mmCIF file of C-alpha atoms and ligand atoms in Angstrom:
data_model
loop_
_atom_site.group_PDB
_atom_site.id
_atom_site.type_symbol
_atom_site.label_atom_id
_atom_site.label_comp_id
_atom_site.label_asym_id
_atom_site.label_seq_id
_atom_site.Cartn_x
_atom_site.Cartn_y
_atom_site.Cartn_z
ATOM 1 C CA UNK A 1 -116.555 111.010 -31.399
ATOM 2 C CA UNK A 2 -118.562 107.986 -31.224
ATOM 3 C CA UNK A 3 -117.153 104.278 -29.934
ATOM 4 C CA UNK A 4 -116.684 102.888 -32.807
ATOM 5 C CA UNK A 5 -114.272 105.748 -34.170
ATOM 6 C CA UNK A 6 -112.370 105.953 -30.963
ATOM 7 C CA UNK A 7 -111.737 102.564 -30.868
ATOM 8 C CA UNK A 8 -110.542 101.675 -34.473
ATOM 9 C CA UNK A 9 -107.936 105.202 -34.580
ATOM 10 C CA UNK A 10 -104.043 103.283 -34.849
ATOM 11 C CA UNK A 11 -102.167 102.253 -31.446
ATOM 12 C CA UNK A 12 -105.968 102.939 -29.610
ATOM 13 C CA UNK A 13 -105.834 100.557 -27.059
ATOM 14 C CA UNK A 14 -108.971 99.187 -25.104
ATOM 15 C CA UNK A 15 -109.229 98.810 -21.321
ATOM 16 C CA UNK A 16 -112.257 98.694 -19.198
ATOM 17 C CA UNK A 17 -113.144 102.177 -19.922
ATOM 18 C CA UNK A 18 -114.679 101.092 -22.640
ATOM 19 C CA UNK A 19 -117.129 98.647 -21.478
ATOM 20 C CA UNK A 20 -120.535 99.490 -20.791
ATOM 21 C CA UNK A 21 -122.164 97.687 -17.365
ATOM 22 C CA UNK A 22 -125.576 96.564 -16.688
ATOM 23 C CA UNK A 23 -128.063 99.253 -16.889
ATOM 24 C CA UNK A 24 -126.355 100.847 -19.767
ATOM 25 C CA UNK A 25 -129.910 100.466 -22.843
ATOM 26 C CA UNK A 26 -127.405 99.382 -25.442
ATOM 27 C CA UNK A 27 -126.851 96.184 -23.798
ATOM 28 C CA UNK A 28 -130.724 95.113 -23.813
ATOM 29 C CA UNK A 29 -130.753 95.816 -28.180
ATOM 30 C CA UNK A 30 -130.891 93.159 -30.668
ATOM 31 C CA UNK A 31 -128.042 94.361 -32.845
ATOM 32 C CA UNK A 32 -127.374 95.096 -36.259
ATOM 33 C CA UNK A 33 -126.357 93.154 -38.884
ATOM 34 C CA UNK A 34 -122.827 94.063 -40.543
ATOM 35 C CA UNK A 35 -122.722 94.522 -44.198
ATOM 36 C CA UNK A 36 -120.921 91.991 -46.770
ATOM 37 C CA UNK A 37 -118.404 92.595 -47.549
ATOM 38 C CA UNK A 38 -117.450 93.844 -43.557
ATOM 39 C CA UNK A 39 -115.951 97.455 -44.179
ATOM 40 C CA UNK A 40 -112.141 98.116 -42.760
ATOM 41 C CA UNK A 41 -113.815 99.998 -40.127
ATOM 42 C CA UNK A 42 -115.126 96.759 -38.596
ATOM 43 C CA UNK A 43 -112.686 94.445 -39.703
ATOM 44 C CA UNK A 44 -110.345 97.010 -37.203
ATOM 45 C CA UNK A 45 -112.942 96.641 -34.714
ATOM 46 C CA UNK A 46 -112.649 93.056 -34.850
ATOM 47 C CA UNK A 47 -108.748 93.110 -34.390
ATOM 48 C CA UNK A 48 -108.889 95.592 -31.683
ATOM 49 C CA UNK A 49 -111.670 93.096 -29.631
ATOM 50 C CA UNK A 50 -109.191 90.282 -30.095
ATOM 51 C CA UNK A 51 -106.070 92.225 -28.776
ATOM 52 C CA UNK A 52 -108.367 93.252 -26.167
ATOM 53 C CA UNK A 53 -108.811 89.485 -25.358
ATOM 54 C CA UNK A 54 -105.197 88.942 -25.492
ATOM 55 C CA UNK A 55 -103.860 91.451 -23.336
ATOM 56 C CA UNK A 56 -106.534 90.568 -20.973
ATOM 57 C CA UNK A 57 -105.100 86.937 -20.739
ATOM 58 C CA UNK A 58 -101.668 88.209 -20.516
ATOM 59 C CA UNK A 59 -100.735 88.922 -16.701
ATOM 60 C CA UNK A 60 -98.363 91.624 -17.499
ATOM 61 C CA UNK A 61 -100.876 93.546 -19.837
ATOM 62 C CA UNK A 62 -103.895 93.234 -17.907
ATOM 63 C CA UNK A 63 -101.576 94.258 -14.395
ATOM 64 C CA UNK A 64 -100.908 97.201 -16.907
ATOM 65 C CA UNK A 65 -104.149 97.997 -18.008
ATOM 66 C CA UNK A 66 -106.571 97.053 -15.158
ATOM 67 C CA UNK A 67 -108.212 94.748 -17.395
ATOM 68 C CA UNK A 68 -110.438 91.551 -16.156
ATOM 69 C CA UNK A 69 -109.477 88.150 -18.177
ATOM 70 C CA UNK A 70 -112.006 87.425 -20.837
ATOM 71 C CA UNK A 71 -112.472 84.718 -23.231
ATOM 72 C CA UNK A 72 -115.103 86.478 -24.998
ATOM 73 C CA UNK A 73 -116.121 89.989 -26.342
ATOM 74 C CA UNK A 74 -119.057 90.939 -28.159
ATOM 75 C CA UNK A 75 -119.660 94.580 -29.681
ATOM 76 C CA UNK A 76 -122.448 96.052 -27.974
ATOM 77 C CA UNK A 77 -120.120 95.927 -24.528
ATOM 78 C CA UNK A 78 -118.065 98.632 -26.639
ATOM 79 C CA UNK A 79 -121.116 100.265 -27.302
ATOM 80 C CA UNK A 80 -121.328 99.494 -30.739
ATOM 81 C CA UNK A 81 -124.792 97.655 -31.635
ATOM 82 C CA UNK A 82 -123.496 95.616 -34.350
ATOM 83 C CA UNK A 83 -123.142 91.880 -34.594
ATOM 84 C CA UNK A 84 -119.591 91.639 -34.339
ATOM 85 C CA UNK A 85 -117.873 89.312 -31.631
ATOM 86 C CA UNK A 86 -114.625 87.733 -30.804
ATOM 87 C CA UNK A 87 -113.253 84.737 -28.954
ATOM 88 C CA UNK A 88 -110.021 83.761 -27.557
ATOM 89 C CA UNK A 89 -110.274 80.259 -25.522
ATOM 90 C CA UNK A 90 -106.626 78.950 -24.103
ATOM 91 C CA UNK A 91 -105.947 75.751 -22.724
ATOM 92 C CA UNK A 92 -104.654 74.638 -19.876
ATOM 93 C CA UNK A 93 -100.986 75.410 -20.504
ATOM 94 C CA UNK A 94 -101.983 78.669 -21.605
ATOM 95 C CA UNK A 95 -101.744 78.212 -25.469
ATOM 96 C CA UNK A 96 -104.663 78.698 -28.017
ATOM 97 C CA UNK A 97 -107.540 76.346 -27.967
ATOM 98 C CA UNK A 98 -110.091 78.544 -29.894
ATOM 99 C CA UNK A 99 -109.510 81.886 -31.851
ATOM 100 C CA UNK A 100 -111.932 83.501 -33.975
ATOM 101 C CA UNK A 101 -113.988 87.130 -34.817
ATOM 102 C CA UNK A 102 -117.465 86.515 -36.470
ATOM 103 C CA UNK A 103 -119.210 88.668 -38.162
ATOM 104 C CA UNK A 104 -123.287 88.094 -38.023
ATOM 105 C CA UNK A 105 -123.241 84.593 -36.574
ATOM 106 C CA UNK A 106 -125.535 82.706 -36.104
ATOM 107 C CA UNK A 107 -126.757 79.303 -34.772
ATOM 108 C CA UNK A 108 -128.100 76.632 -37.062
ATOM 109 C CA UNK A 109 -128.376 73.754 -35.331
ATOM 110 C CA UNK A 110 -127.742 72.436 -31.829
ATOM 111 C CA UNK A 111 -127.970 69.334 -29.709
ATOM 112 C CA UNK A 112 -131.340 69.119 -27.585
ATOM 113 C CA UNK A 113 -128.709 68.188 -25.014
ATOM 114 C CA UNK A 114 -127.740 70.977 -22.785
ATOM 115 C CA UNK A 115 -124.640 71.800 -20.665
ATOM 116 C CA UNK A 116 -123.662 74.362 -18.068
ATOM 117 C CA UNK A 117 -120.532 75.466 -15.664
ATOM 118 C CA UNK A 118 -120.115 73.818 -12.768
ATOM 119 C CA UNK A 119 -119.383 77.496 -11.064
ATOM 120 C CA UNK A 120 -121.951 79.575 -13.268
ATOM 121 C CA UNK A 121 -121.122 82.056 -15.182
ATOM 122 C CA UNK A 122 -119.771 85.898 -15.110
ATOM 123 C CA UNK A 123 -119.850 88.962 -17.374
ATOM 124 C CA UNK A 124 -117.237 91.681 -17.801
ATOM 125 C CA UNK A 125 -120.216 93.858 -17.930
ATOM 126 C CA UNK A 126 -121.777 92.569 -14.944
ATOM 127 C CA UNK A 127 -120.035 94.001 -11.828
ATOM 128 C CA UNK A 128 -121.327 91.636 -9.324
ATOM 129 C CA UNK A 129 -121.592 87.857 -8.847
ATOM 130 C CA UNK A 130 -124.825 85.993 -10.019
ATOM 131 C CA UNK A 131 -124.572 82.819 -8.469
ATOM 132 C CA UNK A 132 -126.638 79.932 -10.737
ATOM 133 C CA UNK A 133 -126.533 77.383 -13.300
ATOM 134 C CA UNK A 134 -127.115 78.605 -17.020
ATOM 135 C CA UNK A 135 -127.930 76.572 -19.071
ATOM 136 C CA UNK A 136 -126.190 76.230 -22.883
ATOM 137 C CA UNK A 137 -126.687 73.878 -25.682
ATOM 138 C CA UNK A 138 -123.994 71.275 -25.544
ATOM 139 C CA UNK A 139 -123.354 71.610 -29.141
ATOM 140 C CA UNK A 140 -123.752 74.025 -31.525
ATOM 141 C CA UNK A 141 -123.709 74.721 -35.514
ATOM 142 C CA UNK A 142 -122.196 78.110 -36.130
ATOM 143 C CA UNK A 143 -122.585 80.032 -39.459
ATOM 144 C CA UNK A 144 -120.811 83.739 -39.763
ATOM 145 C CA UNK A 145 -118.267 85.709 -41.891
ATOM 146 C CA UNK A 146 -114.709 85.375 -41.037
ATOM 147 C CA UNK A 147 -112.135 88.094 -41.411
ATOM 148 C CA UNK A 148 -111.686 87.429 -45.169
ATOM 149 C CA UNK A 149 -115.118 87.971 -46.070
ATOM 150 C CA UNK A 150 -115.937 84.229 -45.924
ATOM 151 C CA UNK A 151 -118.873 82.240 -45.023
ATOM 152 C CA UNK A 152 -117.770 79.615 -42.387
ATOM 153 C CA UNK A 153 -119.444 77.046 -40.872
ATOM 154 C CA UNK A 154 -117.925 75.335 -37.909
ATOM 155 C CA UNK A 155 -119.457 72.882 -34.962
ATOM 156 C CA UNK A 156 -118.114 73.983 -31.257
ATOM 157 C CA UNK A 157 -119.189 71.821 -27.829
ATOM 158 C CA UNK A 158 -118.814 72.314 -24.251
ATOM 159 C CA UNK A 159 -116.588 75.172 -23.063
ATOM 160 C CA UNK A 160 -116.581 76.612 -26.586
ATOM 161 C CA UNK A 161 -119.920 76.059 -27.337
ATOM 162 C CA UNK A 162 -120.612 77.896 -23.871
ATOM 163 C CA UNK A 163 -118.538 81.051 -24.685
ATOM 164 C CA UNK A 164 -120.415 81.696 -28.315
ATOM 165 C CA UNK A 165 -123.711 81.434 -26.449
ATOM 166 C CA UNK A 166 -122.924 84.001 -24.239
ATOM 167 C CA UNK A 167 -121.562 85.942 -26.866
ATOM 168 C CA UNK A 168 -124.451 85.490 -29.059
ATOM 169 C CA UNK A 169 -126.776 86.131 -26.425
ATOM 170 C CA UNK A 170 -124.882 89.749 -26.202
ATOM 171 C CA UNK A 171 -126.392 90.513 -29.807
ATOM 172 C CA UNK A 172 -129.421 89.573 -28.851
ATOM 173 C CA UNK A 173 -129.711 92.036 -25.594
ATOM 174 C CA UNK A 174 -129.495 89.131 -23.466
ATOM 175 C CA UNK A 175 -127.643 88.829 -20.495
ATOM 176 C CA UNK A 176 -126.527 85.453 -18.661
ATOM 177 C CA UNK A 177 -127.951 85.432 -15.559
ATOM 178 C CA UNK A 178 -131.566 86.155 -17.370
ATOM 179 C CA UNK A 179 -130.759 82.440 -17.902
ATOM 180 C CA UNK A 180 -130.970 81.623 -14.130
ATOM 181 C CA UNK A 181 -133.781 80.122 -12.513
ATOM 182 C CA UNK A 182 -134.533 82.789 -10.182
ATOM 183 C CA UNK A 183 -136.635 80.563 -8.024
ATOM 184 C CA UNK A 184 -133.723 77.733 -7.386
ATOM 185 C CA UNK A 185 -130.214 78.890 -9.123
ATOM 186 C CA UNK A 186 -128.713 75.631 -8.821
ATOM 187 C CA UNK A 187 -131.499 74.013 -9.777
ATOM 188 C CA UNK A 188 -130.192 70.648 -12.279
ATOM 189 C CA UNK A 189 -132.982 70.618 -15.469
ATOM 190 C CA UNK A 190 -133.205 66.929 -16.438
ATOM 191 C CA UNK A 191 -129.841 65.431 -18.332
ATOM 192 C CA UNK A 192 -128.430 68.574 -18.052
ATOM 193 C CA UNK A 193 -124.301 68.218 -17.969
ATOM 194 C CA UNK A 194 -121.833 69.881 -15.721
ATOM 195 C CA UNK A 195 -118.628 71.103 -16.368
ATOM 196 C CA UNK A 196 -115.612 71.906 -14.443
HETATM 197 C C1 N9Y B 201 -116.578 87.920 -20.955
HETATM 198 C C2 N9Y B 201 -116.855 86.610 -20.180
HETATM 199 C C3 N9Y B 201 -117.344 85.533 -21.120
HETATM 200 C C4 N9Y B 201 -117.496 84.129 -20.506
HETATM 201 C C5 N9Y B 201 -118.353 84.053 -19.281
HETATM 202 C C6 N9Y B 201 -118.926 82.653 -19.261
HETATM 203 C C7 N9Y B 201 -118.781 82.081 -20.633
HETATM 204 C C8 N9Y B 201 -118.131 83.155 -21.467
HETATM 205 C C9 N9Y B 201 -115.561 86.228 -19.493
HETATM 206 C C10 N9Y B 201 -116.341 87.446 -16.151
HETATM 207 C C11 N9Y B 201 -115.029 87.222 -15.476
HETATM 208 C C12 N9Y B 201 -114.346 85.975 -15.925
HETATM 209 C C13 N9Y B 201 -114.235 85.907 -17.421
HETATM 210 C C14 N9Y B 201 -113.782 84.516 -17.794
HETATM 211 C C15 N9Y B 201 -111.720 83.285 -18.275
HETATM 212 C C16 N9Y B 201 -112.242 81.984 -18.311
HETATM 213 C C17 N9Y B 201 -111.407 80.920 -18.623
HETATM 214 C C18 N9Y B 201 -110.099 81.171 -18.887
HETATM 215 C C19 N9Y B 201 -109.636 82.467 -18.837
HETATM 216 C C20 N9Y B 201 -118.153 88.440 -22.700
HETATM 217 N N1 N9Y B 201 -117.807 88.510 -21.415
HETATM 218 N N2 N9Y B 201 -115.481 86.280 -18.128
HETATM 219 N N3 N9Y B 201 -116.544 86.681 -17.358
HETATM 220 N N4 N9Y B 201 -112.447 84.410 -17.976
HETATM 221 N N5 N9Y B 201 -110.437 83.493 -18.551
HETATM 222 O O1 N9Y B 201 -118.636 89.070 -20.580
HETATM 223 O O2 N9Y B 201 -114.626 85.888 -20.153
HETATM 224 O O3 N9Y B 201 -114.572 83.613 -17.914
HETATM 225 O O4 N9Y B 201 -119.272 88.679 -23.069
HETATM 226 NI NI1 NI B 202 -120.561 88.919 -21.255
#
């Protein structure tokens, strides 16, 4: 059975066994594009990424199921080299801030101003710490099918415009800390902006 039919059977639940690490060939593809109208197969896929998210932000669920918290999921981490992702940003009491699965997004327009996070970044596919600055466009124009088959087209900064870049960059067999200077991690690039 492949990853994609494992993971869309009723009640499946995902944990970490499903992730694919570093090293792993899928993770280094440029993905495939996903059919309009998206197929039930993949609209499933796309639920069961978000309850992945979910549970992993919920500190009884991810006690339960050994998962890391993620804000973000893309599909080839599953194994699956489509361009499907999902993202599930709270805020600081814990409530929603940002919820959405795309379907073939894609960037078409951003700021020439650029932003990173003040403590780098991670990956749940990456099982060790990459210490550097990575640097993000501050703002971004999204375009991508929802779960109802629509064309969207939204505008996400900062934090949010962070998390679909490293998303993105999963379609695109790229991983974040290919974004590091290797010479001088925490090197600042000119007008660059730091967040906490
Ligand atoms: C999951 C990543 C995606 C983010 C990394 C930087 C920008 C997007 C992820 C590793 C461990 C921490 C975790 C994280 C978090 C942050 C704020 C609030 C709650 C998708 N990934 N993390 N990376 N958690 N939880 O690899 O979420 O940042 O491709
Ligand atoms: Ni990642």
């Amino acid at each position: 059975m492949d990853a994609l039919e494992k993971i869309i059977q009723d009640h499946y639940v995902i944990t970490m066994k499903d992730i694919i690490f570093e090293g792993h060939k899928i993770l280094r593809l440029v993905a495939e594009e996903v059919e309009n109208p998206i197929t039930p197969e993949l609209l499933t896929l796309g639920e069961q990424m978000m309850t992945f998210l979910k549970n992993s932000q919920d500190p009884k669920m991810a006690e339960e199921l050994e998962l890391r918290g993620g804000v973000g999921l893309a599909a080839p981490q599953l194994n699956i080299s489509k361009r499907i992702l999902a993202i599930l940003i709270p805020d600081e009491e814990g409530n929603v801030q940002f919820e959405e699965i795309m379907y073939n997004p894609k960037i078409i327009a951003h700021s020439a101003q650029e932003v990173c996070l003040k403590s780098g970044e991670g990956c749940l596919s990456v099982e060790r710490e990459v210490p550097g600055f990575v640097s993000r466009y501050k703002r971004v124009t999204v375009m991508y099918i929802n779960h109802d088959n629509k064309e969207k087209t939204i505008k996400l900064k900062d934090h949010q415009a962070i998390v679909l870049q490293h998303e993105l960059d999963h379609l695109n067999g790229v991983l974040f800390f290919d974004r590091i200077n290797e010479k001088d991690p925490w090197e600042i690039k000119e007008g660059m902006e730091i967040l906490d």
